[in-house]
PDB file of C-alpha atoms in Angstrom:
ATOM      1  CA  MET A   1      -9.019  13.553   5.540  1.00 51.00           C
ATOM      2  CA  LEU A   2     -12.722  14.234   5.111  1.00 62.00           C
ATOM      3  CA  LYS A   3     -13.637  10.726   4.026  1.00 59.00           C
ATOM      4  CA  LYS A   4     -12.272   9.148   7.196  1.00 67.00           C
ATOM      5  CA  LYS A   5     -13.862  11.763   9.452  1.00 90.00           C
ATOM      6  CA  ILE A   6     -17.377  11.961   7.985  1.00 95.00           C
ATOM      7  CA  LYS A   7     -19.904   9.330   9.067  1.00 96.00           C
ATOM      8  CA  LEU A   8     -23.070  11.169   8.011  1.00 97.00           C
ATOM      9  CA  ILE A   9     -23.917  13.700   5.333  1.00 98.00           C
ATOM     10  CA  ALA A  10     -27.171  15.563   5.961  1.00 98.00           C
ATOM     11  CA  TYR A  11     -28.657  17.439   3.015  1.00 98.00           C
ATOM     12  CA  ASP A  12     -31.214  20.159   2.800  1.00 97.00           C
ATOM     13  CA  PHE A  13     -33.353  19.449  -0.280  1.00 97.00           C
ATOM     14  CA  ASP A  14     -34.577  22.663  -1.909  1.00 95.00           C
ATOM     15  CA  GLY A  15     -31.645  24.724  -3.110  1.00 96.00           C
ATOM     16  CA  VAL A  16     -29.201  21.845  -2.634  1.00 97.00           C
ATOM     17  CA  MET A  17     -30.640  18.979  -4.664  1.00 97.00           C
ATOM     18  CA  THR A  18     -32.810  21.404  -6.658  1.00 96.00           C
ATOM     19  CA  ASN A  19     -32.317  24.876  -8.082  1.00 96.00           C
ATOM     20  CA  ASN A  20     -34.698  26.159  -5.375  1.00 95.00           C
ATOM     21  CA  LYS A  21     -37.523  26.591  -7.878  1.00 94.00           C
ATOM     22  CA  VAL A  22     -40.809  24.750  -7.952  1.00 92.00           C
ATOM     23  CA  TYR A  23     -43.159  24.130 -10.840  1.00 93.00           C
ATOM     24  CA  ILE A  24     -46.871  24.064 -10.024  1.00 93.00           C
ATOM     25  CA  ASP A  25     -49.432  22.703 -12.463  1.00 94.00           C
ATOM     26  CA  GLN A  26     -53.062  23.800 -12.761  1.00 96.00           C
ATOM     27  CA  ASN A  27     -54.049  21.163 -10.173  1.00 95.00           C
ATOM     28  CA  GLY A  28     -51.578  22.413  -7.595  1.00 91.00           C
ATOM     29  CA  ASN A  29     -49.145  19.531  -8.070  1.00 89.00           C
ATOM     30  CA  GLU A  30     -45.563  20.530  -7.453  1.00 89.00           C
ATOM     31  CA  MET A  31     -42.584  19.389  -9.496  1.00 91.00           C
ATOM     32  CA  VAL A  32     -38.892  20.108  -9.230  1.00 93.00           C
ATOM     33  CA  VAL A  33     -35.872  19.364 -11.361  1.00 94.00           C
ATOM     34  CA  VAL A  34     -33.140  17.201  -9.857  1.00 94.00           C
ATOM     35  CA  ASN A  35     -29.748  16.306 -11.245  1.00 95.00           C
ATOM     36  CA  ARG A  36     -29.022  12.677 -12.081  1.00 95.00           C
ATOM     37  CA  ALA A  37     -25.357  13.280 -11.269  1.00 96.00           C
ATOM     38  CA  ASP A  38     -26.429  13.824  -7.657  1.00 97.00           C
ATOM     39  CA  GLY A  39     -28.114  10.420  -7.695  1.00 95.00           C
ATOM     40  CA  LEU A  40     -24.852   8.876  -8.841  1.00 96.00           C
ATOM     41  CA  GLY A  41     -23.017  10.861  -6.165  1.00 97.00           C
ATOM     42  CA  ILE A  42     -25.286   9.531  -3.435  1.00 97.00           C
ATOM     43  CA  SER A  43     -24.850   5.983  -4.688  1.00 97.00           C
ATOM     44  CA  GLU A  44     -21.049   6.298  -4.729  1.00 97.00           C
ATOM     45  CA  ILE A  45     -20.939   7.972  -1.302  1.00 97.00           C
ATOM     46  CA  LYS A  46     -22.862   4.967   0.068  1.00 96.00           C
ATOM     47  CA  LYS A  47     -20.109   2.703  -1.285  1.00 95.00           C
ATOM     48  CA  ILE A  48     -17.566   4.701   0.717  1.00 93.00           C
ATOM     49  CA  GLY A  49     -19.606   3.836   3.819  1.00 94.00           C
ATOM     50  CA  ILE A  50     -20.940   7.293   4.647  1.00 96.00           C
ATOM     51  CA  GLN A  51     -24.574   7.464   5.762  1.00 97.00           C
ATOM     52  CA  GLN A  52     -26.821  10.125   4.241  1.00 98.00           C
ATOM     53  CA  ILE A  53     -30.129  11.772   5.095  1.00 98.00           C
ATOM     54  CA  VAL A  54     -32.328  14.534   3.712  1.00 98.00           C
ATOM     55  CA  ILE A  55     -33.667  16.991   6.295  1.00 98.00           C
ATOM     56  CA  SER A  56     -36.219  19.394   4.841  1.00 96.00           C
ATOM     57  CA  THR A  57     -38.376  22.134   6.268  1.00 94.00           C
ATOM     58  CA  GLU A  58     -40.833  21.499   3.441  1.00 88.00           C
ATOM     59  CA  LYS A  59     -43.312  18.674   3.609  1.00 90.00           C
ATOM     60  CA  ASN A  60     -43.796  17.535   0.063  1.00 88.00           C
ATOM     61  CA  ARG A  61     -44.256  14.224  -1.722  1.00 89.00           C
ATOM     62  CA  VAL A  62     -41.574  15.265  -4.208  1.00 90.00           C
ATOM     63  CA  VAL A  63     -38.950  15.212  -1.449  1.00 93.00           C
ATOM     64  CA  SER A  64     -39.980  11.806  -0.142  1.00 93.00           C
ATOM     65  CA  ALA A  65     -40.218  10.371  -3.683  1.00 93.00           C
ATOM     66  CA  ARG A  66     -36.660  11.474  -4.467  1.00 94.00           C
ATOM     67  CA  ALA A  67     -35.289  10.163  -1.159  1.00 95.00           C
ATOM     68  CA  ARG A  68     -37.082   6.862  -1.714  1.00 95.00           C
ATOM     69  CA  LYS A  69     -35.566   6.550  -5.191  1.00 94.00           C
ATOM     70  CA  LEU A  70     -32.111   7.351  -3.765  1.00 95.00           C
ATOM     71  CA  ASP A  71     -32.740   4.917  -0.897  1.00 96.00           C
ATOM     72  CA  ILE A  72     -31.773   7.353   1.843  1.00 97.00           C
ATOM     73  CA  PRO A  73     -33.764   8.441   4.902  1.00 97.00           C
ATOM     74  CA  CYS A  74     -35.804  11.610   4.673  1.00 97.00           C
ATOM     75  CA  ALA A  75     -37.227  13.837   7.383  1.00 97.00           C
ATOM     76  CA  GLN A  76     -39.753  16.448   6.276  1.00 96.00           C
ATOM     77  CA  GLY A  77     -41.643  19.282   7.913  1.00 95.00           C
ATOM     78  CA  ILE A  78     -38.699  19.853  10.235  1.00 96.00           C
ATOM     79  CA  ASP A  79     -38.916  23.341  11.705  1.00 95.00           C
ATOM     80  CA  ASN A  80     -35.806  22.940  13.859  1.00 97.00           C
ATOM     81  CA  LYS A  81     -33.179  21.057  11.889  1.00 97.00           C
ATOM     82  CA  LYS A  82     -30.598  21.477  14.640  1.00 97.00           C
ATOM     83  CA  ASP A  83     -32.758  19.682  17.235  1.00 97.00           C
ATOM     84  CA  TYR A  84     -33.690  17.020  14.694  1.00 98.00           C
ATOM     85  CA  LEU A  85     -30.054  16.331  13.824  1.00 97.00           C
ATOM     86  CA  ILE A  86     -29.049  16.232  17.505  1.00 97.00           C
ATOM     87  CA  ASN A  87     -31.704  13.577  18.184  1.00 97.00           C
ATOM     88  CA  TYR A  88     -30.865  11.642  15.008  1.00 98.00           C
ATOM     89  CA  CYS A  89     -27.178  11.550  15.911  1.00 97.00           C
ATOM     90  CA  LYS A  90     -27.890  10.439  19.478  1.00 97.00           C
ATOM     91  CA  LYS A  91     -30.129   7.609  18.239  1.00 97.00           C
ATOM     92  CA  ASN A  92     -27.523   6.523  15.703  1.00 96.00           C
ATOM     93  CA  ASN A  93     -24.431   7.051  17.868  1.00 97.00           C
ATOM     94  CA  ILE A  94     -22.865   9.657  15.562  1.00 96.00           C
ATOM     95  CA  ASP A  95     -20.694  12.481  16.881  1.00 95.00           C
ATOM     96  CA  PHE A  96     -21.640  15.926  15.512  1.00 93.00           C
ATOM     97  CA  MET A  97     -18.015  16.406  14.502  1.00 94.00           C
ATOM     98  CA  GLN A  98     -18.499  13.461  12.113  1.00 96.00           C
ATOM     99  CA  VAL A  99     -21.460  15.111  10.393  1.00 97.00           C
ATOM    100  CA  ALA A 100     -21.242  17.075   7.162  1.00 97.00           C
ATOM    101  CA  TYR A 101     -24.232  19.329   6.579  1.00 98.00           C
ATOM    102  CA  VAL A 102     -25.088  20.711   3.150  1.00 98.00           C
ATOM    103  CA  GLY A 103     -27.317  23.773   3.271  1.00 98.00           C
ATOM    104  CA  ASN A 104     -28.199  26.843   1.268  1.00 98.00           C
ATOM    105  CA  ASP A 105     -30.386  29.228   3.232  1.00 97.00           C
ATOM    106  CA  ILE A 106     -30.897  30.828   6.626  1.00 97.00           C
ATOM    107  CA  ASN A 107     -33.033  27.954   7.943  1.00 96.00           C
ATOM    108  CA  ASP A 108     -29.858  25.818   7.733  1.00 97.00           C
ATOM    109  CA  LYS A 109     -27.703  28.200   9.776  1.00 97.00           C
ATOM    110  CA  ASP A 110     -28.323  26.774  13.259  1.00 97.00           C
ATOM    111  CA  VAL A 111     -27.763  23.158  12.220  1.00 97.00           C
ATOM    112  CA  MET A 112     -24.587  24.124  10.378  1.00 97.00           C
ATOM    113  CA  THR A 113     -23.130  25.591  13.575  1.00 96.00           C
ATOM    114  CA  ILE A 114     -23.123  22.171  15.271  1.00 95.00           C
ATOM    115  CA  SER A 115     -21.898  20.135  12.303  1.00 96.00           C
ATOM    116  CA  GLY A 116     -18.268  19.135  11.979  1.00 96.00           C
ATOM    117  CA  PHE A 117     -18.132  19.976   8.268  1.00 96.00           C
ATOM    118  CA  THR A 118     -20.290  22.298   6.212  1.00 97.00           C
ATOM    119  CA  PHE A 119     -20.865  22.660   2.492  1.00 98.00           C
ATOM    120  CA  SER A 120     -22.970  25.066   0.488  1.00 98.00           C
ATOM    121  CA  PRO A 121     -23.773  25.563  -3.181  1.00 98.00           C
ATOM    122  CA  SER A 122     -22.224  28.591  -4.849  1.00 98.00           C
ATOM    123  CA  ASP A 123     -25.619  30.309  -5.005  1.00 98.00           C
ATOM    124  CA  ALA A 124     -26.396  29.834  -1.301  1.00 98.00           C
ATOM    125  CA  HIS A 125     -27.435  32.814   0.808  1.00 98.00           C
ATOM    126  CA  PRO A 126     -24.358  34.964   1.628  1.00 98.00           C
ATOM    127  CA  SER A 127     -24.655  34.239   5.364  1.00 98.00           C
ATOM    128  CA  ILE A 128     -24.509  30.503   4.643  1.00 98.00           C
ATOM    129  CA  ARG A 129     -21.541  30.778   2.298  1.00 98.00           C
ATOM    130  CA  LEU A 130     -19.784  32.758   5.015  1.00 98.00           C
ATOM    131  CA  ILE A 131     -20.049  29.927   7.570  1.00 97.00           C
ATOM    132  CA  SER A 132     -19.404  27.079   5.118  1.00 97.00           C
ATOM    133  CA  ASP A 133     -16.139  25.174   5.249  1.00 96.00           C
ATOM    134  CA  HIS A 134     -16.547  24.441   1.547  1.00 96.00           C
ATOM    135  CA  VAL A 135     -18.407  26.694  -0.868  1.00 98.00           C
ATOM    136  CA  LEU A 136     -18.868  24.488  -3.897  1.00 98.00           C
ATOM    137  CA  LYS A 137     -18.551  25.564  -7.521  1.00 98.00           C
ATOM    138  CA  SER A 138     -21.938  23.994  -8.266  1.00 98.00           C
ATOM    139  CA  LYS A 139     -25.170  25.884  -7.854  1.00 98.00           C
ATOM    140  CA  GLY A 140     -28.120  24.207  -6.152  1.00 97.00           C
ATOM    141  CA  GLY A 141     -29.530  21.484  -8.373  1.00 97.00           C
ATOM    142  CA  ASP A 142     -26.457  21.481 -10.609  1.00 97.00           C
ATOM    143  CA  GLY A 143     -24.521  18.576  -9.131  1.00 97.00           C
ATOM    144  CA  VAL A 144     -23.845  19.654  -5.548  1.00 98.00           C
ATOM    145  CA  VAL A 145     -23.752  16.080  -4.222  1.00 98.00           C
ATOM    146  CA  ARG A 146     -21.634  14.927  -7.156  1.00 98.00           C
ATOM    147  CA  GLU A 147     -19.105  17.674  -6.402  1.00 97.00           C
ATOM    148  CA  ILE A 148     -18.954  16.576  -2.760  1.00 97.00           C
ATOM    149  CA  LEU A 149     -18.187  13.058  -3.979  1.00 97.00           C
ATOM    150  CA  ASP A 150     -15.358  14.513  -6.069  1.00 95.00           C
ATOM    151  CA  HIS A 151     -13.931  16.155  -2.929  1.00 92.00           C
ATOM    152  CA  LEU A 152     -14.034  12.797  -1.153  1.00 91.00           C
ATOM    153  CA  ILE A 153     -12.443  10.932  -4.086  1.00 86.00           C
ATOM    154  CA  GLN A 154      -9.722  13.546  -4.675  1.00 82.00           C
ATOM    155  CA  GLU A 155      -8.785  13.365  -1.052  1.00 64.00           C
ATOM    156  CA  LYS A 156      -8.322   9.599  -1.358  1.00 53.00           C
ATOM    157  CA  GLU A 157      -6.033  10.023  -4.386  1.00 52.00           C
ATOM    158  CA  THR A 158      -3.801  12.689  -2.845  1.00 47.00           C
TER     159      THR A 158
END
C-alpha cells in the first residue's frame, strides 16, 4: 500500500511539472507551462498527509513561484540531489524507504537509487524509466502529479 508507506514525495521540476521546455522573452525572462491538474494533485496529496518538496538543479524564479503557489517547500540550485535529500530526511526524521522520488533525467538517477519508491513520466530519459518503479502514462507537464494521486486513490479503493 503506497499511501501508507510514503511520507514524502520529492519532485524534480523541469520535465516533471513542465514539459521540459522553457520560453524566453526578448528581455531574458523565462516562462514555463504547468498543468493545473498537478496543482490539484498536490493539494489532494496534502490532504492524505504526505509531505511534498520540489528539488531542482535549476535556480529560477519560476520554480520558486510555482512552489510558493502550491505551498510546498522548494530547493533550487541543487547539484547533488541525493545528498540534499539525505540531509532533508535526517532533519525531518523521514526514512528513505518512505520517500517517493519523481524524476525524468540523468541528474535524478543517484537520488532515485536511495528512494523507496520511484516514478517517472512516460517521456523520461530511458535510463530513468528503466530504474523507475512506476513509469506513468503522463508525459512531463501533462499531469504527472495528478496521475500519482490517482495511483494513491486507486490503492485506497482496492
